[in-house]
mmCIF file of C-alpha atoms in Angstrom:
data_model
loop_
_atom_site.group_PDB
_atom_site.id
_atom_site.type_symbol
_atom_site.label_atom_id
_atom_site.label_comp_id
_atom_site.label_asym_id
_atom_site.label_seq_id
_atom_site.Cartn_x
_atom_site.Cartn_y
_atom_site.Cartn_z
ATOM 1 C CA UNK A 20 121.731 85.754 99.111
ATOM 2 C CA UNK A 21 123.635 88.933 100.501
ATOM 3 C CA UNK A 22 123.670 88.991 104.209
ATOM 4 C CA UNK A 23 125.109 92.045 106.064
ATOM 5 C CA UNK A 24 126.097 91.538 109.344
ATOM 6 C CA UNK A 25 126.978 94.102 112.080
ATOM 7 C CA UNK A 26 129.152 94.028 115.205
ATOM 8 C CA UNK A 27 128.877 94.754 117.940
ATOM 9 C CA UNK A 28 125.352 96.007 118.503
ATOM 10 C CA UNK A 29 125.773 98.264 120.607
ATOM 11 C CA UNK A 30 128.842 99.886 121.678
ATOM 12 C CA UNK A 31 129.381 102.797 124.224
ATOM 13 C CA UNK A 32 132.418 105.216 124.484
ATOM 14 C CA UNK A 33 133.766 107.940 126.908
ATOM 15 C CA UNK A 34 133.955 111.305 124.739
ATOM 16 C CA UNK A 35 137.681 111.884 122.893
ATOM 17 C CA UNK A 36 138.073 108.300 122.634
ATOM 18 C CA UNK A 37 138.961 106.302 118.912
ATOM 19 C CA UNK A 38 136.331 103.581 117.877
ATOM 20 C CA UNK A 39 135.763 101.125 114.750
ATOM 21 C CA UNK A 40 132.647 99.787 113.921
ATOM 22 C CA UNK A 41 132.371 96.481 111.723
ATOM 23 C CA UNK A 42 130.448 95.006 108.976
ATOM 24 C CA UNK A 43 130.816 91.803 107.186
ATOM 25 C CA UNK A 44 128.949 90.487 104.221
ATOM 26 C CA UNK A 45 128.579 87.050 102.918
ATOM 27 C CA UNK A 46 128.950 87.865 99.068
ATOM 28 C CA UNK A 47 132.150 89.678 98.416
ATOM 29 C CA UNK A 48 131.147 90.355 94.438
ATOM 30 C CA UNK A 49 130.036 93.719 95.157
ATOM 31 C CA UNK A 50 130.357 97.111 93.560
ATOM 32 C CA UNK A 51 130.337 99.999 96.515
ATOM 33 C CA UNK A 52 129.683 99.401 99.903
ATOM 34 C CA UNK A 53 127.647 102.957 102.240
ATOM 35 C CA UNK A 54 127.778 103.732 105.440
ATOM 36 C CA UNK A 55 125.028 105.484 107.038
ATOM 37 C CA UNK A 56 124.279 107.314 110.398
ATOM 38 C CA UNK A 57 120.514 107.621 111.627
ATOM 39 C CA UNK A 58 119.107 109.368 114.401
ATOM 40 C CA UNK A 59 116.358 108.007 116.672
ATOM 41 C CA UNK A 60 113.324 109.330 114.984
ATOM 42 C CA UNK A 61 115.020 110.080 111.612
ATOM 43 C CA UNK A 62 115.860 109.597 108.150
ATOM 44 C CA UNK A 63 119.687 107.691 107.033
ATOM 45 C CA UNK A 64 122.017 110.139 105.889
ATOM 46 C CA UNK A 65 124.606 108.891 103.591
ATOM 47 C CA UNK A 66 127.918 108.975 105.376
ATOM 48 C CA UNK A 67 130.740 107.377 103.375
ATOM 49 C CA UNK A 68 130.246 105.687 99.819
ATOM 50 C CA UNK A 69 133.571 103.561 99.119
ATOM 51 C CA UNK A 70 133.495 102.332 95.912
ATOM 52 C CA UNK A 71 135.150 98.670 95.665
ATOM 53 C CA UNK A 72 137.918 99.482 93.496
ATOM 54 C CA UNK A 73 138.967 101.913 96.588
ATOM 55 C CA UNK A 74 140.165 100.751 99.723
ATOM 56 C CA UNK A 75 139.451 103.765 101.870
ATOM 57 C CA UNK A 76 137.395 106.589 102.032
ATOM 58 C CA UNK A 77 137.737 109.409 104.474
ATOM 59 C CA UNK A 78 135.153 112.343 105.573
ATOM 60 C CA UNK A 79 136.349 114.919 108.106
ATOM 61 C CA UNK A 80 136.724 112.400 111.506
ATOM 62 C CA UNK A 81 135.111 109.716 109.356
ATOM 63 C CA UNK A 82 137.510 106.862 107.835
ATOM 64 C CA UNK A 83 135.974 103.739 106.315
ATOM 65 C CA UNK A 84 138.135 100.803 104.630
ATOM 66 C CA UNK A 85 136.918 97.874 102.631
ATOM 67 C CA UNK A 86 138.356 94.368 102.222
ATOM 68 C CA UNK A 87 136.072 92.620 99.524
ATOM 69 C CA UNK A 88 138.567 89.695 99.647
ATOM 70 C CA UNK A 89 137.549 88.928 103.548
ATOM 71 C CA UNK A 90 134.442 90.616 103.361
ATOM 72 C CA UNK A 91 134.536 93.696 105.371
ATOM 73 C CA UNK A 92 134.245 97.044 106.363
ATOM 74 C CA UNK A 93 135.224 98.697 109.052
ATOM 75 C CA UNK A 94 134.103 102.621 109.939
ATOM 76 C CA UNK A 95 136.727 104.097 112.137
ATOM 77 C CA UNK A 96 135.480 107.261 113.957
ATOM 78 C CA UNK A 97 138.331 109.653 115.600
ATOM 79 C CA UNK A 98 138.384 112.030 118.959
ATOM 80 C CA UNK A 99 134.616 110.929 118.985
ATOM 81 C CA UNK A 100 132.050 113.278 120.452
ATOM 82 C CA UNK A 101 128.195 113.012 121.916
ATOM 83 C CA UNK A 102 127.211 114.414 118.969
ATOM 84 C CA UNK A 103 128.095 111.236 117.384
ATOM 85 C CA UNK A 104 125.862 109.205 118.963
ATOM 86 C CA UNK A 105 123.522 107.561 116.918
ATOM 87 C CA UNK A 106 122.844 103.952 114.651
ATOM 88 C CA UNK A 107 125.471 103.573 112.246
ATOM 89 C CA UNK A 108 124.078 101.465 109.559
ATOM 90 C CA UNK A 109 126.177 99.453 106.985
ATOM 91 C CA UNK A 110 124.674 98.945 103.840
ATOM 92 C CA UNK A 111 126.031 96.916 99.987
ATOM 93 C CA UNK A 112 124.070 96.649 96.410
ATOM 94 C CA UNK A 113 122.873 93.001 95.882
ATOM 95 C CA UNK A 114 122.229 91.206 92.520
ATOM 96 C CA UNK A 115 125.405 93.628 90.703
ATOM 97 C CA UNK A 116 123.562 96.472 90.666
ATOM 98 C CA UNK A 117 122.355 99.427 93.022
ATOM 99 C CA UNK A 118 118.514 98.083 92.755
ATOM 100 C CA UNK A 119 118.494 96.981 96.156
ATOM 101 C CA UNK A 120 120.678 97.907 99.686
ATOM 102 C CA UNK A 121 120.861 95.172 101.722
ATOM 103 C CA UNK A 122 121.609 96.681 104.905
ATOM 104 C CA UNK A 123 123.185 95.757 108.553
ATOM 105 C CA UNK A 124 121.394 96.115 111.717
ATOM 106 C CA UNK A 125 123.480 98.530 112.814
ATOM 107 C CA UNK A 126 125.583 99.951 115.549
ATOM 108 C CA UNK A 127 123.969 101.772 118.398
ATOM 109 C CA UNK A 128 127.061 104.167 119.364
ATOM 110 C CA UNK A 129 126.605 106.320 122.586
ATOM 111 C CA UNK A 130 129.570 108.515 123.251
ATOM 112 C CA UNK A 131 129.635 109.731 126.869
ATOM 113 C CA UNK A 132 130.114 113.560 127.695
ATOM 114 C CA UNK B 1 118.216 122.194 98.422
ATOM 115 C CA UNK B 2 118.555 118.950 96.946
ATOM 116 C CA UNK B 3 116.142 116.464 99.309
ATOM 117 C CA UNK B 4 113.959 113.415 99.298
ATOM 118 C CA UNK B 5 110.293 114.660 100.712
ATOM 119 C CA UNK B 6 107.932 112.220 102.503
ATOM 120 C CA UNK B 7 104.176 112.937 103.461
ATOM 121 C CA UNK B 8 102.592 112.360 106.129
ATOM 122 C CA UNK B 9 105.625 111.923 108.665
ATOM 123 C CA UNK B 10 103.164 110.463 111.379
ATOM 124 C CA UNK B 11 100.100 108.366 110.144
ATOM 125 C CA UNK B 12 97.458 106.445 112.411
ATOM 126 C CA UNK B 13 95.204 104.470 110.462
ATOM 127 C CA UNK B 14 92.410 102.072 110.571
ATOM 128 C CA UNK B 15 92.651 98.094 109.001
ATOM 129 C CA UNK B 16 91.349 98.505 105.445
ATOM 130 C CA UNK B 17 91.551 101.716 104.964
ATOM 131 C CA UNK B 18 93.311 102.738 102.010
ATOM 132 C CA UNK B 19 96.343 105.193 102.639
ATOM 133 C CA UNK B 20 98.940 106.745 99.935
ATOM 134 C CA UNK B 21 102.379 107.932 101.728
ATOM 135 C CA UNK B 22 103.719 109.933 99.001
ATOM 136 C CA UNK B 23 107.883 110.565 97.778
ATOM 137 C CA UNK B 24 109.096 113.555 95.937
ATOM 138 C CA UNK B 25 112.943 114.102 95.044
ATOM 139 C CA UNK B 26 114.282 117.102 93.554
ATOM 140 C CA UNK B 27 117.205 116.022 92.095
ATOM 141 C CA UNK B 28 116.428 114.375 88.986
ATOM 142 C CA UNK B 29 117.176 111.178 90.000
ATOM 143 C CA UNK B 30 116.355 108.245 87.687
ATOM 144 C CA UNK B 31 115.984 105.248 91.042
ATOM 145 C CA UNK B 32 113.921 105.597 93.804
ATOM 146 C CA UNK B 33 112.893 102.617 95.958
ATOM 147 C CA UNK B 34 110.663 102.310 99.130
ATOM 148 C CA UNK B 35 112.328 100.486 102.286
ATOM 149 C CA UNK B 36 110.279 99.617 105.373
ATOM 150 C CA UNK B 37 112.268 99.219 108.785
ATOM 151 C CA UNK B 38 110.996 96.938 111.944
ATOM 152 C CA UNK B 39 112.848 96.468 115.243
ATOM 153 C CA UNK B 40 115.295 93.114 115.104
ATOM 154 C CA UNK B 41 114.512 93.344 110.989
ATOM 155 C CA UNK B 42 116.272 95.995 110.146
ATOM 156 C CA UNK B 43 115.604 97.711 106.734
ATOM 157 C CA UNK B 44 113.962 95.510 103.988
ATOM 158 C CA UNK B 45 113.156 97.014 100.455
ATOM 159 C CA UNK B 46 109.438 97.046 99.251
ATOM 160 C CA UNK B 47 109.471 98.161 95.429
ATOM 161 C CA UNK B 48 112.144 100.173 93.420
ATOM 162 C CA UNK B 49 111.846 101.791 90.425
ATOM 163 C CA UNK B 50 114.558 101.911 88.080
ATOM 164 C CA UNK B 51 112.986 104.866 85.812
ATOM 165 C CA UNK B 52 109.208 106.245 84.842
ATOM 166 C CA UNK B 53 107.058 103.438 84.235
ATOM 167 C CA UNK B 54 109.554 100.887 85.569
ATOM 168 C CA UNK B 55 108.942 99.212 88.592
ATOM 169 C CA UNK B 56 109.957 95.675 90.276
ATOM 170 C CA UNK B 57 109.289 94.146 93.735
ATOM 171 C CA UNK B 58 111.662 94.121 96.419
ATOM 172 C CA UNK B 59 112.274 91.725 99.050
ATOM 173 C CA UNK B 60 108.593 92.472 100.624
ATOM 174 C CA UNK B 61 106.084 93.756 98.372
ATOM 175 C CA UNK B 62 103.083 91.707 99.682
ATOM 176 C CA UNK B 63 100.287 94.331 100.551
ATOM 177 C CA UNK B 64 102.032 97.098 98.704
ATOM 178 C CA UNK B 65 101.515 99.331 95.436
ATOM 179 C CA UNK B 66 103.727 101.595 93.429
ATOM 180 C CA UNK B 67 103.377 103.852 90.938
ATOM 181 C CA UNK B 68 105.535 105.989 88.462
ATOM 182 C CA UNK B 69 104.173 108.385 86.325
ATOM 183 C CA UNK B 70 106.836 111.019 86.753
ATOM 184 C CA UNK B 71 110.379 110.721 87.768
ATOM 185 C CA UNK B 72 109.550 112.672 90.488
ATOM 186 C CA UNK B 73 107.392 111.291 92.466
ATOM 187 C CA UNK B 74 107.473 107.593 93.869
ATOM 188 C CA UNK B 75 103.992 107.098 95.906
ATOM 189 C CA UNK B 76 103.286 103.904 97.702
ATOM 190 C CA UNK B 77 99.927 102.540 98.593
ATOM 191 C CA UNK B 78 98.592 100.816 101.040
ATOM 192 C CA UNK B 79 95.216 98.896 99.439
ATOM 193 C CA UNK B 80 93.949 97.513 102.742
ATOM 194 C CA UNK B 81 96.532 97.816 105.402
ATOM 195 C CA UNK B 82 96.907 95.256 108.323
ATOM 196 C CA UNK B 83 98.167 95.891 111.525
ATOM 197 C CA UNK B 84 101.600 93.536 110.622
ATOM 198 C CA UNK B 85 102.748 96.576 108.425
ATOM 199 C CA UNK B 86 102.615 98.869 111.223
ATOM 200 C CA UNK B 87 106.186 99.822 110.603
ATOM 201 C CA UNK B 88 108.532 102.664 109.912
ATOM 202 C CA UNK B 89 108.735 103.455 105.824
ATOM 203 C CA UNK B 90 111.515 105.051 103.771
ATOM 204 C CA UNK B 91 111.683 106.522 100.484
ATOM 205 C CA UNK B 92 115.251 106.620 98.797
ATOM 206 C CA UNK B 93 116.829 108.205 95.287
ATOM 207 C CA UNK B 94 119.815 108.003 93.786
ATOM 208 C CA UNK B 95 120.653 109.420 89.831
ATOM 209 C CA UNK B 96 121.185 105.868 87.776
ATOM 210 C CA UNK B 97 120.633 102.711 88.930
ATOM 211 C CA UNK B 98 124.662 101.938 88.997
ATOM 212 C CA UNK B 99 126.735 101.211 91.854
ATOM 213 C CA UNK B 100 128.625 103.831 91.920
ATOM 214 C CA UNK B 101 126.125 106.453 92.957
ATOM 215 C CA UNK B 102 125.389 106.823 96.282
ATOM 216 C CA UNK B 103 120.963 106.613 97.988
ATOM 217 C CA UNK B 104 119.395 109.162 99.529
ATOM 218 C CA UNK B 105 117.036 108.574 102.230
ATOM 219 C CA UNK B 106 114.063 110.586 102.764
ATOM 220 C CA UNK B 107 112.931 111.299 106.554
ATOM 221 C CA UNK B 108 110.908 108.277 106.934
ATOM 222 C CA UNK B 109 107.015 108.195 107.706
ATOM 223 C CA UNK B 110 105.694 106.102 110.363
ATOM 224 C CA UNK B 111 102.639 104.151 110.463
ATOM 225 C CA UNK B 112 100.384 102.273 113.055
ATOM 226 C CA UNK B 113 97.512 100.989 111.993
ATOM 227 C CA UNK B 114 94.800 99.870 114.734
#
């Protein structure tokens, strides 16, 4: 069974500053892996698909790189900003197809003004 | 603009009585699935559906129905809910069912029930 695992929990940041967030999962036979940011009170919005043929995927500020071999992915923000602040949630298809996500807990980020 | 509709956002219910939270997509997408999120649980899927008339259980379907009688629209019913699925619930498309196309999220309707 597909276990997603997210570290650290939480994680707060002074504004302007770099960060990486991690995730880790147990079955490396997978076909994409998403990243996803939600606000408190919201929906997920897709961040970053990286398919697993690819080894990075980049979106504005946004870079995320996946190692099936080790089993990981790590989502590497740049010159980060309060607006950032939010759960980032990690998420990878289980059973070989996209029927279900099996998601992280996620990263609470805070980025200090 | 292409979205993934939930109604009602808020919902305070009763034990037993029957409730439908409904999911609409405009995109034409073929999967939609229902996910339910709980503090220290994180997101768990309920039901997917891989097309119309297609449907399968998730990793917690107990006390749930689904429906899909147009590729549309996803509903998910509550028969006779309990207070244990007092929780926060999220509808979700994507085009195929194939791993290379990324799920939308809808904005996620939460429930109590008393």
């Amino acid at each position: 069974k597909q276990e997603v695992t997210q570290i650290p929990a939480a994680l707060s940041v002074p504004e302007g500053e770099n960060l990486v967030l991690n995730c880790s999962f147990t079955d490396s036979a997978i076909y994409n892996l998403q990243w996803f940011r939600q606000d408190p009170g919201k929906g997920l919005t897709s961040l970053l698909l990286i398919q697993s043929s690819q080894r990075e995927q980049t979106s504005g500020r946004l870079n995320a790189s996946l190692d099936k071999s080790s089993g990981r992915s790590t989502l590497y923000i740049a010159a980060s900003q309060p607006g950032d602040s939010a759960t980032y949630l990690c998420a990878v298809p289980s059973g070989g197809s996209n029927y279900k996500l099996t998601f992280g807990k996620g990263t609470l980020l805070t980025v200090n003004p | 603009e292409a979205q993934v509709t939930q109604n009602p956002r808020y919902l305070i219910t009763v034990t037993g009585k029957k409730l439908t939270v409904t999911c609409s997509q405009n995109m034409n997408h073929e999967y939609m699935s229902w996910y339910r999120q709980d503090p220290g649980l994180g997101l768990r899927q309920i039901y997917y559906s891989m097309n119309v008339e297609v449907t399968d259980k998730g990793d917690v379907p107990e006390g749930y129905k689904v429906s899909r009688k147009e590729k549309r629209n996803f509903p998910l019913i509550l028969e006779s809910p309990s207070p244990n699925q007092t929780s926060l619930y999220f509808c979700a498309s994507s085009l195929e069912v194939q791993p290379t196309y990324e799920q939308y999220f809808g904005p996620g309707t939460r429930l109590t029930v008393t």
